[in-house]
PDB file of C-alpha atoms in Angstrom:
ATOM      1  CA  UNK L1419     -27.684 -23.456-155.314  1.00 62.00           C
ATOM      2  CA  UNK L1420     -27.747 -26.995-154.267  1.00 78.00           C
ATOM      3  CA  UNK L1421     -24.122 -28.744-153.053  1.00 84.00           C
ATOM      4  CA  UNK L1422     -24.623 -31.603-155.405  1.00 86.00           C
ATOM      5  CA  UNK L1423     -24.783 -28.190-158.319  1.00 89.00           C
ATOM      6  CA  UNK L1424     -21.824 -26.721-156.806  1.00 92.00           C
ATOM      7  CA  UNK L1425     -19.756 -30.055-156.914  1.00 92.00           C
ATOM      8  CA  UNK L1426     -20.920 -30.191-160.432  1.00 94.00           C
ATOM      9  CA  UNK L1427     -19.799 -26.506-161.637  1.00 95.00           C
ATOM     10  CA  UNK L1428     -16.504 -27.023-159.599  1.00 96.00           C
ATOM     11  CA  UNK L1429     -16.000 -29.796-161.896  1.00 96.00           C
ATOM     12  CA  UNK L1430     -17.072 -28.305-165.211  1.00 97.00           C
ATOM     13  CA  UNK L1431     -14.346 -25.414-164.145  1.00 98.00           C
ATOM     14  CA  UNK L1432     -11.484 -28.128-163.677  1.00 97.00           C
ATOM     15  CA  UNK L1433     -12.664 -29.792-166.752  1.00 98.00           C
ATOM     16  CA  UNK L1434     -12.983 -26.415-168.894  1.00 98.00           C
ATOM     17  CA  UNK L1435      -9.589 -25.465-166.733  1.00 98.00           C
ATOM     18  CA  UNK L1436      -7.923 -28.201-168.078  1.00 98.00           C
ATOM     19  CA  UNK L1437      -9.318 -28.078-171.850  1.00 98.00           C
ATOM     20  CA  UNK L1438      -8.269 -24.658-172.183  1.00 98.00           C
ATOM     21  CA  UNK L1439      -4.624 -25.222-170.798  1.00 97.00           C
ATOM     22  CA  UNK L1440      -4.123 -28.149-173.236  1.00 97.00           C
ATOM     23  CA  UNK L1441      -5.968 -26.549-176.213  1.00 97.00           C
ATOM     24  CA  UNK L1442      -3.536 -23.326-175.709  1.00 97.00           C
ATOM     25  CA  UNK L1443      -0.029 -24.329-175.133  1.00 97.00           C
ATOM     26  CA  UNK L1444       1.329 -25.222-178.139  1.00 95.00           C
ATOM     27  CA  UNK L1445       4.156 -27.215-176.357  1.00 94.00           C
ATOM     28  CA  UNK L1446       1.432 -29.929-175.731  1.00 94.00           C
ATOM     29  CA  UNK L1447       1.143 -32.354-178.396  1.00 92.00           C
ATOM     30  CA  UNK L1448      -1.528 -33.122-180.493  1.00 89.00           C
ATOM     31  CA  UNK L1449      -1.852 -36.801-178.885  1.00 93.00           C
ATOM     32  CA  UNK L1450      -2.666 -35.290-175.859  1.00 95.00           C
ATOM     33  CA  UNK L1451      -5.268 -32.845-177.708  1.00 94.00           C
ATOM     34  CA  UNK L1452      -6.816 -36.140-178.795  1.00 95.00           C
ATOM     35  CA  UNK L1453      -7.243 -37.570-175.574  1.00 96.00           C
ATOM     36  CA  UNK L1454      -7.743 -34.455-173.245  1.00 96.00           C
ATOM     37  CA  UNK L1455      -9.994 -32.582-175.486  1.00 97.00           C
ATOM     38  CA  UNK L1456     -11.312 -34.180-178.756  1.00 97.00           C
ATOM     39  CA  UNK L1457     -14.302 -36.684-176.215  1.00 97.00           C
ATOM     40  CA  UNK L1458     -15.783 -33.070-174.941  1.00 98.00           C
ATOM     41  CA  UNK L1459     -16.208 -32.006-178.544  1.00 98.00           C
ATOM     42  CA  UNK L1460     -19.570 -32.243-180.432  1.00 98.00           C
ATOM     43  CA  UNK L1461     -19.733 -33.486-184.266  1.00 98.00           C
ATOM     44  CA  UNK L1462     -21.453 -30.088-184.771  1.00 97.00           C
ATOM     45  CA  UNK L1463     -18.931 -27.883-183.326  1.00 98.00           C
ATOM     46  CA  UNK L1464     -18.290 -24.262-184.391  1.00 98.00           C
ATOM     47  CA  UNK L1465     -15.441 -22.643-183.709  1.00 97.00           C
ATOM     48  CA  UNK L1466     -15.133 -18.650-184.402  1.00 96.00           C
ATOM     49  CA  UNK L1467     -12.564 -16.494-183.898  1.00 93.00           C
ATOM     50  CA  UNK L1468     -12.216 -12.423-185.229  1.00 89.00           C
ATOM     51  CA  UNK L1469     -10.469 -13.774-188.082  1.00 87.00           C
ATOM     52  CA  UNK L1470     -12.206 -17.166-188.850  1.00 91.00           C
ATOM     53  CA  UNK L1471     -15.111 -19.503-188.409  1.00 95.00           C
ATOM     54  CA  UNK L1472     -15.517 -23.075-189.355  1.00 95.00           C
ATOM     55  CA  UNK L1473     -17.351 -26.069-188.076  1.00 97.00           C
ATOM     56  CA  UNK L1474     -17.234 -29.575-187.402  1.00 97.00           C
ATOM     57  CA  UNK L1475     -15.312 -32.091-185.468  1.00 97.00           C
ATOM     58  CA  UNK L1476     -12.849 -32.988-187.689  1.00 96.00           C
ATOM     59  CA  UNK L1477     -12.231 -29.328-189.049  1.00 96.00           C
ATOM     60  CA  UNK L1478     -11.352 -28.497-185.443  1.00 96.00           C
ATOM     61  CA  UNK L1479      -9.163 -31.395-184.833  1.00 95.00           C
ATOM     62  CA  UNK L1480      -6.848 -30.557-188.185  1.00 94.00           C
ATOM     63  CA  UNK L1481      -7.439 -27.022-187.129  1.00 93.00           C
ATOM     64  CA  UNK L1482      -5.659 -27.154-183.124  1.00 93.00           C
ATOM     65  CA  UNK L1483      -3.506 -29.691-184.461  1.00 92.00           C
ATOM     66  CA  UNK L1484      -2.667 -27.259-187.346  1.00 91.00           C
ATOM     67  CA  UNK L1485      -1.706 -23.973-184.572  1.00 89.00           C
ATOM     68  CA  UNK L1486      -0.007 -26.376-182.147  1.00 90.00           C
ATOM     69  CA  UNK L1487       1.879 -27.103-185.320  1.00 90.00           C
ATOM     70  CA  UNK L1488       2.365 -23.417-186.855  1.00 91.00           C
ATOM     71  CA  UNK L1489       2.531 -21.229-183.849  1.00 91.00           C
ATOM     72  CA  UNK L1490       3.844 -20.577-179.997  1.00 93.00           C
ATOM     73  CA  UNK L1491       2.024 -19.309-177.398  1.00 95.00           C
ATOM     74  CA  UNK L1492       0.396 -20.161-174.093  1.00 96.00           C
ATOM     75  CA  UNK L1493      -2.645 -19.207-172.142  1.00 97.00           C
ATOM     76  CA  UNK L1494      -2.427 -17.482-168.531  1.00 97.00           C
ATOM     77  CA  UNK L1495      -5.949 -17.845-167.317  1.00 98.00           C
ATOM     78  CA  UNK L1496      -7.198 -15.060-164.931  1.00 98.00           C
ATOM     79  CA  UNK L1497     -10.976 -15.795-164.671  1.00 98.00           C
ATOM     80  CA  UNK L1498     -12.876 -19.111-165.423  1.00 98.00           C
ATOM     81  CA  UNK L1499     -16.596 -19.198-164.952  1.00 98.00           C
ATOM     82  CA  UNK L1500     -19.663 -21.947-165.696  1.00 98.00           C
ATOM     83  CA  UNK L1501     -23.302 -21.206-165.394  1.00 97.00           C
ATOM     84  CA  UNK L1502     -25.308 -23.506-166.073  1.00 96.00           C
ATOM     85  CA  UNK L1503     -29.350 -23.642-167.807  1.00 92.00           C
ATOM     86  CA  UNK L1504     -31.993 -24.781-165.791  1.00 85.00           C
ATOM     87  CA  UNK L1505     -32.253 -28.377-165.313  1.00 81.00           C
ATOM     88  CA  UNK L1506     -28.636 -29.188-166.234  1.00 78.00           C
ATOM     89  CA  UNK L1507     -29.574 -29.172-169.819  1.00 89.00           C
ATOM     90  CA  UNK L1508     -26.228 -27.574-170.594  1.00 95.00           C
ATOM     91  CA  UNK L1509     -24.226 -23.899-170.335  1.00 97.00           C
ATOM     92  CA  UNK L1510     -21.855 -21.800-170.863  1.00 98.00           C
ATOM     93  CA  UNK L1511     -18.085 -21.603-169.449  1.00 98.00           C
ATOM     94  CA  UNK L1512     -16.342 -18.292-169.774  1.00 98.00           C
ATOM     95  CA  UNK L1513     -12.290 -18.017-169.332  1.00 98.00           C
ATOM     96  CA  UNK L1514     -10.775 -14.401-169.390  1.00 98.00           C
ATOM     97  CA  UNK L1515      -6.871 -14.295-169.706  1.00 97.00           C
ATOM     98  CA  UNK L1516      -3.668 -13.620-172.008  1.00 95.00           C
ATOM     99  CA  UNK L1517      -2.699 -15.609-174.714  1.00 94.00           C
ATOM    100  CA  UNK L1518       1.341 -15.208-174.709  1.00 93.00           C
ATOM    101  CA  UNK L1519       2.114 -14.967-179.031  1.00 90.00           C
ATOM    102  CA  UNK L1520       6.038 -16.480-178.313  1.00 91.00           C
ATOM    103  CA  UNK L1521       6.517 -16.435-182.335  1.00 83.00           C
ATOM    104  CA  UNK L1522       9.077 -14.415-182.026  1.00 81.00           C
ATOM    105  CA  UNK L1523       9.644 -14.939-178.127  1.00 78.00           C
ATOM    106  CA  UNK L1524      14.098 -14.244-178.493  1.00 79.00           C
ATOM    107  CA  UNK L1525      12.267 -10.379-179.652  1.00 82.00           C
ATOM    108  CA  UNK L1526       9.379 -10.543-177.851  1.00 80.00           C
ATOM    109  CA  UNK L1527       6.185 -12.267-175.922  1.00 84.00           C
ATOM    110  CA  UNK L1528       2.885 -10.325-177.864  1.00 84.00           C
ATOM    111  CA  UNK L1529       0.441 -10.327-175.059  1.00 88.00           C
ATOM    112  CA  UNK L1530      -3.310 -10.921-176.450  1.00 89.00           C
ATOM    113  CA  UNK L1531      -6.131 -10.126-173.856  1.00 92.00           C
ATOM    114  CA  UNK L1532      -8.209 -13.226-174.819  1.00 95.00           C
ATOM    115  CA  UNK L1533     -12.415 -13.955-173.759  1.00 97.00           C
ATOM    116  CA  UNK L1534     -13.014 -17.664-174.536  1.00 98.00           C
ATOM    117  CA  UNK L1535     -16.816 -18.975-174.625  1.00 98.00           C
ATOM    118  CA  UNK L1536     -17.576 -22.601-174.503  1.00 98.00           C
ATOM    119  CA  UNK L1537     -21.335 -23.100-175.249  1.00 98.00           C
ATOM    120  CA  UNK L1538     -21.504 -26.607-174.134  1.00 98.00           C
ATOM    121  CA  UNK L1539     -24.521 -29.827-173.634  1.00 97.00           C
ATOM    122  CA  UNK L1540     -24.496 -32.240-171.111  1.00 96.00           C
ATOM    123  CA  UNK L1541     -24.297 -35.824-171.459  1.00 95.00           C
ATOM    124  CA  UNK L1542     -24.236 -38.384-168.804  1.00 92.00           C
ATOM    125  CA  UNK L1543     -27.053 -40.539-166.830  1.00 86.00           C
ATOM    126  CA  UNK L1544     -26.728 -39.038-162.816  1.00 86.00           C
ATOM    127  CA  UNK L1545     -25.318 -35.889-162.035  1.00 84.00           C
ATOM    128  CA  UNK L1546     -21.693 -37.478-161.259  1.00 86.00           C
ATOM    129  CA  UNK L1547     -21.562 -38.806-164.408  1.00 89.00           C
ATOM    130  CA  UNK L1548     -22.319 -35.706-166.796  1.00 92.00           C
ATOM    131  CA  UNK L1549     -19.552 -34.082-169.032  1.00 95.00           C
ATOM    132  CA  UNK L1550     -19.714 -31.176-171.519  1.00 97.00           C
ATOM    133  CA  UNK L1551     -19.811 -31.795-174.842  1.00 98.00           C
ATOM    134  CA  UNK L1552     -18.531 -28.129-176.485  1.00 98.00           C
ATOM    135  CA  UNK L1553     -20.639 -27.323-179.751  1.00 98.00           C
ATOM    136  CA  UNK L1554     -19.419 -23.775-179.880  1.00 98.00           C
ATOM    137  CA  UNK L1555     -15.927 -22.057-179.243  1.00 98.00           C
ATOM    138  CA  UNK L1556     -15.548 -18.753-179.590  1.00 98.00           C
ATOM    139  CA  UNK L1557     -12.485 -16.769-178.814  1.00 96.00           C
ATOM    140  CA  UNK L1558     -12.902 -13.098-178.903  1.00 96.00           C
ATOM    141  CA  UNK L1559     -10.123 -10.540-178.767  1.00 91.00           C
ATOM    142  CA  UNK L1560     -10.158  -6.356-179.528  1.00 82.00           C
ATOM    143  CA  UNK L1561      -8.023  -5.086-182.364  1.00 79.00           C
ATOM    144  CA  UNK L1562      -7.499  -2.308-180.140  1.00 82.00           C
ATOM    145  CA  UNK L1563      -5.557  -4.420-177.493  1.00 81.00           C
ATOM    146  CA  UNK L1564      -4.114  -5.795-180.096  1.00 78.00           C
ATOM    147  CA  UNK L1565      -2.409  -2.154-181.754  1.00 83.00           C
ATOM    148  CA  UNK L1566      -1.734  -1.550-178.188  1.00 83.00           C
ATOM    149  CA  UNK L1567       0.573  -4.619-177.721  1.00 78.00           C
ATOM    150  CA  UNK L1568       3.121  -3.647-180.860  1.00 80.00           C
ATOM    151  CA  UNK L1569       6.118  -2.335-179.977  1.00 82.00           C
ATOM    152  CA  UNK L1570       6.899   1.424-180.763  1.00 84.00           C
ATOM    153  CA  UNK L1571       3.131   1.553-182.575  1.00 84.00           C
ATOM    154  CA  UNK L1572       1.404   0.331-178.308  1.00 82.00           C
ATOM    155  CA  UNK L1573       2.589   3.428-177.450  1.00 84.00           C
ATOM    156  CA  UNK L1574       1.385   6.238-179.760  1.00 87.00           C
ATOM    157  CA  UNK L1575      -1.428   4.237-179.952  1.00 85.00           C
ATOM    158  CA  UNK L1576      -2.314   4.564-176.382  1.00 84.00           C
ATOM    159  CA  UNK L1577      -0.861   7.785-175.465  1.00 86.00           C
ATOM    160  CA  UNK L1578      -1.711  10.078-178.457  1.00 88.00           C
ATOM    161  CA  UNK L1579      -3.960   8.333-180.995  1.00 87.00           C
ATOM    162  CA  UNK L1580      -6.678   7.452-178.233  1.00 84.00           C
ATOM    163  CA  UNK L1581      -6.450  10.659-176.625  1.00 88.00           C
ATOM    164  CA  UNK L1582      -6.991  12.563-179.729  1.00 88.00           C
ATOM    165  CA  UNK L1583      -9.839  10.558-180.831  1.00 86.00           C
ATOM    166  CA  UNK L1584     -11.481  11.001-177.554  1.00 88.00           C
ATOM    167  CA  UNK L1585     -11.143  14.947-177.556  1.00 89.00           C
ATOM    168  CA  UNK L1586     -12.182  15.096-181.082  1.00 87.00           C
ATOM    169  CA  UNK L1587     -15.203  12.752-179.944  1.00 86.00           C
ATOM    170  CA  UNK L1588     -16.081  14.828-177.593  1.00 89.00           C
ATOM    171  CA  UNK L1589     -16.382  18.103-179.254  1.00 90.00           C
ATOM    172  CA  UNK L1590     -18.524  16.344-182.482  1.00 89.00           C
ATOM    173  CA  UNK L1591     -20.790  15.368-179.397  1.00 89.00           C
ATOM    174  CA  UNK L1592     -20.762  19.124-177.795  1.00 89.00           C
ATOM    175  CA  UNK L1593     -21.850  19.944-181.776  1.00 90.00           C
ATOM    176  CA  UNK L1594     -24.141  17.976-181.965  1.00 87.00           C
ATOM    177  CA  UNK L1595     -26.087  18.900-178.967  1.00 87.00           C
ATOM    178  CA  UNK L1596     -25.905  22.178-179.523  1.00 88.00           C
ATOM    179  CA  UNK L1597     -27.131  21.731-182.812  1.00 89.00           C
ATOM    180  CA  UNK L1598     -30.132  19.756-181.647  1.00 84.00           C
ATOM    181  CA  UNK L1599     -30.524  21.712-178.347  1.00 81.00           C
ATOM    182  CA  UNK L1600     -31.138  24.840-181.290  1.00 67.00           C
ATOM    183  CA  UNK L1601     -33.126  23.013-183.332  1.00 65.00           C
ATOM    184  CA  UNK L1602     -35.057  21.635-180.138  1.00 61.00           C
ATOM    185  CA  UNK L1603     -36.054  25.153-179.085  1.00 63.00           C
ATOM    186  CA  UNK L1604     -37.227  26.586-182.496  1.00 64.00           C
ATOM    187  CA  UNK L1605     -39.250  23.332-183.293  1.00 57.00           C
TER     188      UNK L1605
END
């Protein structure tokens, strides 16, 4: 890898860096989601979540304006990588961290283990000059982590219902190769 390439991922990590810290703290105001995020987003963008999917520009505008608006949380970011396609064409950023759920934040901070993707073009006429533009946003989180992160269910969940499931997991699996290793030998 070239140094002019690794100038230009060290940049798409500020600039994905940045996006993500203003697209998930709801104490920044939808002005500054305008101007900070809205010029690296394409017309055709898709943005899917566990619980949703929906596409276009505008749909994602109303819809970040819409959670800065409804909800409280913030993003702590603990990993943030770009790779990009041959030939600059475009690529994919990938941030792993906690988004802090503060709904309730005088009770409680819900901790969400969050993976977001970016799946992103490039646009720009020299290498210094190219940007993302996102088309796809996916953020991915386990329903798992999220049991885990109730109060008084985390717990049980964790301690006894995982455990359980994993012993009883593990004797349908000594079953069932016995029952196969049998049926293996007399076939």
């Amino acid at each position: 890898m070239g140094n002019t390439e690794q100038a230009l991922i060290r940049r798409l990590e500020a600039r994905f860096r940045r996006m993500t810290e203003v697209l998930y703290d709801t104490s920044v105001p939808p002005r500054v989601l305008d101007e900070e995020v809205l010029p690296f987003i394409g017309e055709d963008i898709t943005f899917k979540d566990p619980w949703q999917q929906g596409s276009g520009r505008e749909t994602y505008r109303s819809g970040a304006a819409g959670f800065h608006c409804m909800f409280s949380f913030d993003f702590d970011i603990f990993q943030l990588n770009v790779q990009l396609e041959e030939g600059h064409r475009g690529g994919r950023a990938i941030v792993d961290g906690i988004m802090n759920l503060k709904q309730f934040s005088w009770l409680y901070t819900y901790p969400l283990r969050t993976i977001l993707v970016y799946d992103f073009s490039l646009v720009g006429a020299t290498v210094e000059e190219l940007e993302p533009v996102v088309h796809v946003h996916e953020e991915m989180w386990s329903l798992g982590d999220m049991i885990a992160a109730v109060p008084g269910v985390g717990r049980f969940y964790t301690k006894v219902f995982r455990k359980g499931f994993s012993q009883g997991f593990l004797a349908a699996s000594a079953l069932c190769r016995r029952v196969r290793g049998a049926s293996a030998t007399r076939g």
